[in-house]
XYZ file of C-alpha atoms in Angstrom:
341
model
C 8.521 -25.576 -22.127
C 4.949 -24.595 -22.980
C 5.422 -20.965 -21.922
C 8.433 -20.612 -24.229
C 6.534 -22.072 -27.216
C 3.525 -19.843 -26.592
C 5.678 -16.680 -26.296
C 7.520 -17.638 -29.522
C 4.201 -18.052 -31.392
C 2.927 -14.651 -30.241
C 6.219 -12.936 -31.103
C 6.124 -14.468 -34.622
C 2.594 -13.147 -35.123
C 3.394 -9.572 -34.088
C 6.791 -9.422 -35.791
C 5.296 -10.677 -39.088
C 2.605 -8.016 -38.867
C 5.160 -5.288 -38.222
C 7.412 -6.467 -41.067
C 4.516 -6.598 -43.540
C 3.447 -3.063 -42.642
C 6.916 -1.739 -43.464
C 7.071 -3.521 -46.815
C 3.637 -2.569 -48.241
C 1.010 -0.067 -47.296
C -2.689 -0.913 -47.583
C -3.048 1.194 -50.727
C -0.272 -0.770 -52.434
C -1.899 -4.155 -51.964
C -4.034 -5.577 -54.814
C -7.765 -5.141 -54.315
C -9.476 -8.349 -53.201
C -11.458 -10.258 -55.851
C -14.057 -11.422 -53.310
C -16.939 -9.457 -54.905
C -16.000 -10.723 -58.375
C -16.136 -14.302 -57.088
C -19.575 -13.595 -55.595
C -20.702 -12.335 -59.020
C -19.304 -15.393 -60.821
C -21.099 -17.713 -58.399
C -24.534 -16.358 -59.435
C -26.584 -18.877 -61.405
C -28.342 -16.421 -63.767
C -25.347 -15.906 -66.048
C -24.614 -19.602 -66.436
C -28.262 -20.436 -67.164
C -28.144 -17.816 -69.942
C -24.928 -19.298 -71.373
C -26.393 -22.801 -71.297
C -29.475 -21.644 -73.205
C -27.546 -19.733 -75.881
C -25.027 -22.539 -76.454
C -27.865 -25.027 -76.914
C -29.548 -22.703 -79.414
C -26.315 -22.117 -81.365
C -25.276 -25.785 -81.134
C -22.013 -24.953 -79.382
C -20.401 -28.002 -77.764
C -16.914 -26.780 -76.850
C -15.440 -23.542 -75.521
C -12.020 -22.057 -74.729
C -11.371 -19.695 -71.789
C -9.358 -16.667 -72.947
C -8.056 -13.927 -70.616
C -7.649 -10.757 -72.712
C -6.047 -8.589 -70.051
C -2.519 -8.415 -68.710
C -0.853 -9.457 -65.475
C 0.540 -6.575 -63.423
C 0.802 -5.349 -59.821
C -2.986 -5.204 -59.425
C -4.057 -8.313 -61.349
C -1.740 -11.164 -60.367
C -1.130 -14.412 -62.229
C -2.523 -16.326 -59.252
C -5.834 -14.426 -59.495
C -6.028 -15.062 -63.251
C -5.362 -18.787 -62.754
C -8.030 -19.027 -60.039
C -10.686 -17.303 -62.159
C -9.737 -19.346 -65.238
C -10.277 -22.501 -63.156
C -13.634 -21.223 -61.851
C -14.843 -20.296 -65.355
C -13.763 -23.700 -66.693
C -15.706 -25.429 -63.924
C -18.829 -23.363 -64.709
C -18.543 -24.198 -68.425
C -18.250 -27.912 -67.679
C -21.312 -27.741 -65.423
C -23.162 -26.135 -68.358
C -22.409 -29.291 -70.378
C -19.586 -27.849 -72.510
C -16.184 -29.315 -73.337
C -13.387 -26.922 -72.301
C -10.438 -26.747 -74.729
C -6.970 -25.555 -73.723
C -5.339 -22.742 -75.696
C -1.565 -22.369 -75.374
C -1.443 -19.871 -78.257
C -3.686 -17.461 -76.341
C -0.911 -16.641 -73.864
C 2.064 -16.446 -76.239
C 3.972 -13.168 -76.451
C 5.111 -11.832 -79.842
C 7.729 -9.286 -80.824
C 7.093 -6.861 -83.721
C 10.219 -5.122 -85.015
C 10.353 -1.964 -87.098
C 13.036 0.570 -87.928
C 11.930 2.848 -85.104
C 10.419 0.654 -82.414
C 9.988 -2.739 -80.826
C 6.426 -3.737 -79.850
C 5.428 -6.636 -77.632
C 1.968 -8.125 -78.217
C 0.232 -11.006 -76.544
C -2.542 -13.357 -77.660
C -4.905 -13.078 -80.633
C -4.652 -9.980 -82.817
C -7.452 -10.312 -85.410
C -10.812 -11.919 -86.145
C -9.267 -14.081 -88.851
C -6.688 -15.356 -86.389
C -9.443 -16.081 -83.851
C -11.402 -18.159 -86.391
C -8.267 -19.992 -87.508
C -7.216 -20.757 -83.938
C -10.702 -21.952 -82.999
C -10.742 -24.382 -85.917
C -7.231 -25.558 -85.061
C -8.048 -26.439 -81.449
C -11.569 -27.638 -82.382
C -13.337 -25.079 -80.209
C -16.788 -23.735 -81.158
C -16.518 -20.550 -79.088
C -14.220 -18.437 -76.898
C -15.273 -17.184 -73.458
C -13.228 -13.974 -73.414
C -12.791 -12.005 -70.190
C -11.018 -9.008 -68.739
C -10.580 -7.901 -65.138
C -9.614 -4.552 -63.665
C -8.630 -4.021 -60.028
C -7.656 -0.783 -58.314
C -7.876 0.842 -54.916
C -11.251 2.372 -55.846
C -13.025 -0.266 -57.942
C -13.064 -3.761 -59.344
C -14.681 -5.007 -62.531
C -14.878 -7.988 -64.847
C -16.339 -8.293 -68.353
C -17.279 -11.554 -70.069
C -18.231 -12.251 -73.691
C -18.937 -15.487 -75.543
C -17.685 -15.249 -79.138
C -18.700 -17.830 -81.747
C -15.707 -19.041 -83.787
C -17.475 -19.601 -87.093
C -18.351 -15.923 -87.655
C -16.800 -13.986 -84.713
C -20.289 -13.110 -83.473
C -20.618 -12.130 -79.814
C -23.611 -14.228 -78.780
C -23.561 -13.379 -75.045
C -21.964 -10.690 -72.874
C -22.125 -9.670 -69.243
C -20.090 -7.719 -66.723
C -19.740 -6.522 -63.173
C -18.496 -3.240 -61.703
C -18.151 -2.344 -58.033
C -17.033 1.021 -56.744
C -15.645 1.064 -53.227
C -18.243 2.207 -50.703
C -17.641 4.077 -47.487
C -18.425 1.038 -45.328
C -15.933 -1.041 -47.328
C -13.227 1.541 -46.689
C -14.033 1.346 -42.982
C -13.905 -2.469 -43.096
C -10.511 -2.321 -44.806
C -9.157 0.094 -42.189
C -10.522 -2.144 -39.398
C -10.074 -5.650 -40.776
C -11.361 -7.662 -37.815
C -13.999 -10.355 -37.250
C -15.385 -12.318 -34.336
C -16.587 -15.906 -34.441
C -18.338 -18.586 -32.414
C -17.882 -22.334 -32.879
C -18.756 -25.735 -31.443
C -16.381 -28.692 -31.767
C -16.329 -32.452 -31.342
C -12.963 -33.609 -29.953
C -12.275 -37.339 -30.100
C -10.325 -37.482 -26.808
C -10.703 -40.245 -24.218
C -10.579 -40.207 -20.438
C -9.201 -43.356 -18.830
C -9.172 -44.430 -15.195
C -7.495 -47.131 -13.106
C -9.924 -48.519 -10.554
C -8.329 -50.902 -8.032
C -5.617 -51.695 -10.602
C -7.970 -52.268 -13.572
C -8.169 -49.918 -16.584
C -11.601 -48.428 -17.294
C -12.477 -46.019 -20.130
C -14.473 -43.241 -18.454
C -15.564 -41.292 -21.583
C -14.968 -41.187 -25.349
C -15.093 -37.518 -26.404
C -15.492 -33.916 -25.284
C -17.656 -31.061 -26.584
C -15.829 -27.762 -27.067
C -17.277 -24.222 -27.328
C -15.066 -21.337 -28.504
C -15.167 -17.584 -29.064
C -12.747 -16.328 -31.717
C -11.168 -13.040 -32.783
C -9.805 -12.901 -36.368
C -7.551 -10.308 -37.964
C -9.326 -11.271 -41.211
C -6.845 -10.644 -44.071
C -4.111 -8.899 -42.118
C -1.135 -8.791 -42.694
C -1.845 -10.049 -46.246
C -4.768 -11.041 -48.441
C -4.311 -14.740 -47.646
C -2.477 -14.846 -44.310
C -4.267 -13.894 -41.093
C -4.312 -14.730 -37.392
C -6.857 -15.647 -34.729
C -6.988 -15.601 -30.936
C -9.364 -18.250 -29.541
C -10.810 -18.745 -26.063
C -12.558 -22.072 -25.392
C -14.412 -24.147 -22.814
C -14.979 -27.918 -22.972
C -16.239 -30.857 -20.939
C -16.758 -34.536 -21.640
C -20.027 -35.349 -23.425
C -20.903 -38.663 -21.762
C -20.735 -38.059 -17.988
C -20.103 -40.864 -15.499
C -19.385 -41.540 -11.823
C -15.698 -42.354 -12.277
C -13.942 -39.430 -13.957
C -15.063 -36.211 -15.702
C -13.105 -33.251 -17.085
C -13.896 -29.565 -17.449
C -11.494 -27.078 -18.996
C -10.919 -23.506 -20.208
C -8.114 -22.471 -22.533
C -6.624 -19.934 -24.957
C -4.993 -20.460 -28.363
C -3.120 -18.393 -30.965
C -3.724 -19.596 -34.534
C -2.176 -18.860 -37.951
C -4.404 -19.358 -41.054
C -3.374 -19.326 -44.723
C -6.056 -19.258 -47.442
C -5.099 -21.566 -50.332
C -7.570 -20.018 -52.808
C -10.264 -17.339 -52.393
C -12.754 -19.240 -54.581
C -15.434 -21.264 -52.802
C -15.110 -23.214 -50.490
C -12.045 -21.048 -49.754
C -9.907 -23.678 -47.925
C -7.460 -22.377 -45.300
C -4.787 -24.471 -43.611
C -4.240 -23.580 -39.959
C -1.788 -24.235 -37.140
C -2.415 -23.204 -33.527
C -0.777 -23.509 -30.115
C -2.167 -22.672 -26.713
C -2.759 -23.551 -23.084
C -5.586 -25.705 -21.693
C -6.373 -25.670 -17.954
C -7.853 -29.137 -17.329
C -9.067 -29.737 -13.780
C -6.568 -27.205 -12.429
C -3.565 -28.492 -14.419
C -1.943 -26.600 -17.293
C -1.505 -28.585 -20.545
C 0.079 -27.616 -23.869
C -2.428 -27.722 -26.749
C -1.683 -27.970 -30.496
C -4.265 -27.907 -33.312
C -3.856 -28.202 -37.093
C -6.130 -28.861 -40.037
C -8.128 -27.267 -42.854
C -10.949 -24.724 -42.554
C -13.653 -24.493 -45.258
C -16.247 -21.774 -45.867
C -19.963 -22.426 -46.390
C -22.861 -20.056 -47.049
C -21.813 -16.425 -46.365
C -20.179 -16.382 -42.913
C -20.170 -20.047 -41.927
C -17.111 -22.289 -41.649
C -16.182 -25.798 -40.615
C -12.811 -27.266 -39.607
C -11.459 -30.769 -40.022
C -8.191 -31.429 -38.240
C -6.273 -32.870 -35.315
C -6.008 -31.720 -31.713
C -3.268 -32.678 -29.266
C -3.529 -31.999 -25.525
C -0.626 -32.826 -23.247
C -1.536 -35.886 -21.185
C -1.769 -35.523 -17.387
C -2.735 -37.759 -14.469
C -5.587 -36.731 -12.152
C -6.492 -38.169 -8.742
C -10.174 -38.450 -7.892
C -10.521 -36.755 -4.505
C -13.353 -38.861 -3.125
C -11.575 -42.177 -3.765
C -7.822 -42.576 -3.355
C -7.918 -45.911 -5.225
C -8.902 -44.246 -8.547
C -6.242 -42.653 -10.776
C -7.267 -41.057 -14.086
C -5.568 -39.794 -17.261
C -6.713 -37.346 -19.930
C -4.977 -36.056 -23.063
C -3.378 -37.293 -26.262
C -4.217 -36.799 -29.952
C -7.673 -36.931 -31.506
C -9.875 -35.764 -34.368
C -11.221 -32.188 -34.229
C -14.469 -31.483 -36.139
C -15.732 -27.899 -35.783
C -18.656 -25.908 -37.150
C -19.147 -22.170 -36.584
C -19.748 -18.729 -38.049
C -18.009 -15.338 -38.241
C -19.694 -11.970 -37.737
């Protein structure tokens, strides 16, 4: 049973990778916005905005994306950055106003052509819209992504007179080491876990709880963002033993797991849901292992997981005493902390 499930999981991983490679080449995929998110997380820009808005007595702001959605800049990326900018504005003490008119498309007809335009077209319209939605300023931004570079420009425009009172931007050209990292998108990791799994024993017919949890150490290999920007895989080797040792029953185990991870959003803390299946060799017996949960990023390369672990339950006989029978396995909480390198 377990062998069939494990082979199915591995075949899904490799077949998905092969299918993705036939559908899109690396050069066709949108450039990652990771560096832009790093730029937006810097505090200097938001301190400057807070100071200028206090000086100009600006209390409310509207986020306005001036660019267009295409194959490189997706709607999902625009929505994520809009949400991040709104959060930064709120932390600066500003009220964030919604602007439905900013995203409306318009059709201009003439005798010779049809033109499609989107958003605000003039300074007068900007002032009128700002007064209508009761916004003191617009935080206007553009983003450009290509195979060779990524950039974002930001400007804070005061509604009352269309004055640009703050502007900033970021440009990154692809470096040689980044090209190498893209061609070899792999990472290793190390982690330590707390697994809330109990060991129970029957001593002369009476049930005794031998231990309450196990400590797990794992070495991990990640495909990073392959086959797609958000979907990637990991192969994990682990070793665990029970934390509180005793004279009745102890366990020691090594195992291997294949894991699928899907990143919900690239913005910090970059949560990824995961599902894994593997084999755990506990005291010489093979047990099916399943793990699922959510992984969060912290600092630059750190991560922590919160989820559930299930290990197939087995019965073990203590060799030095034929009157003791022990069980280990079941479902428990999995709390993990680690780092990638």
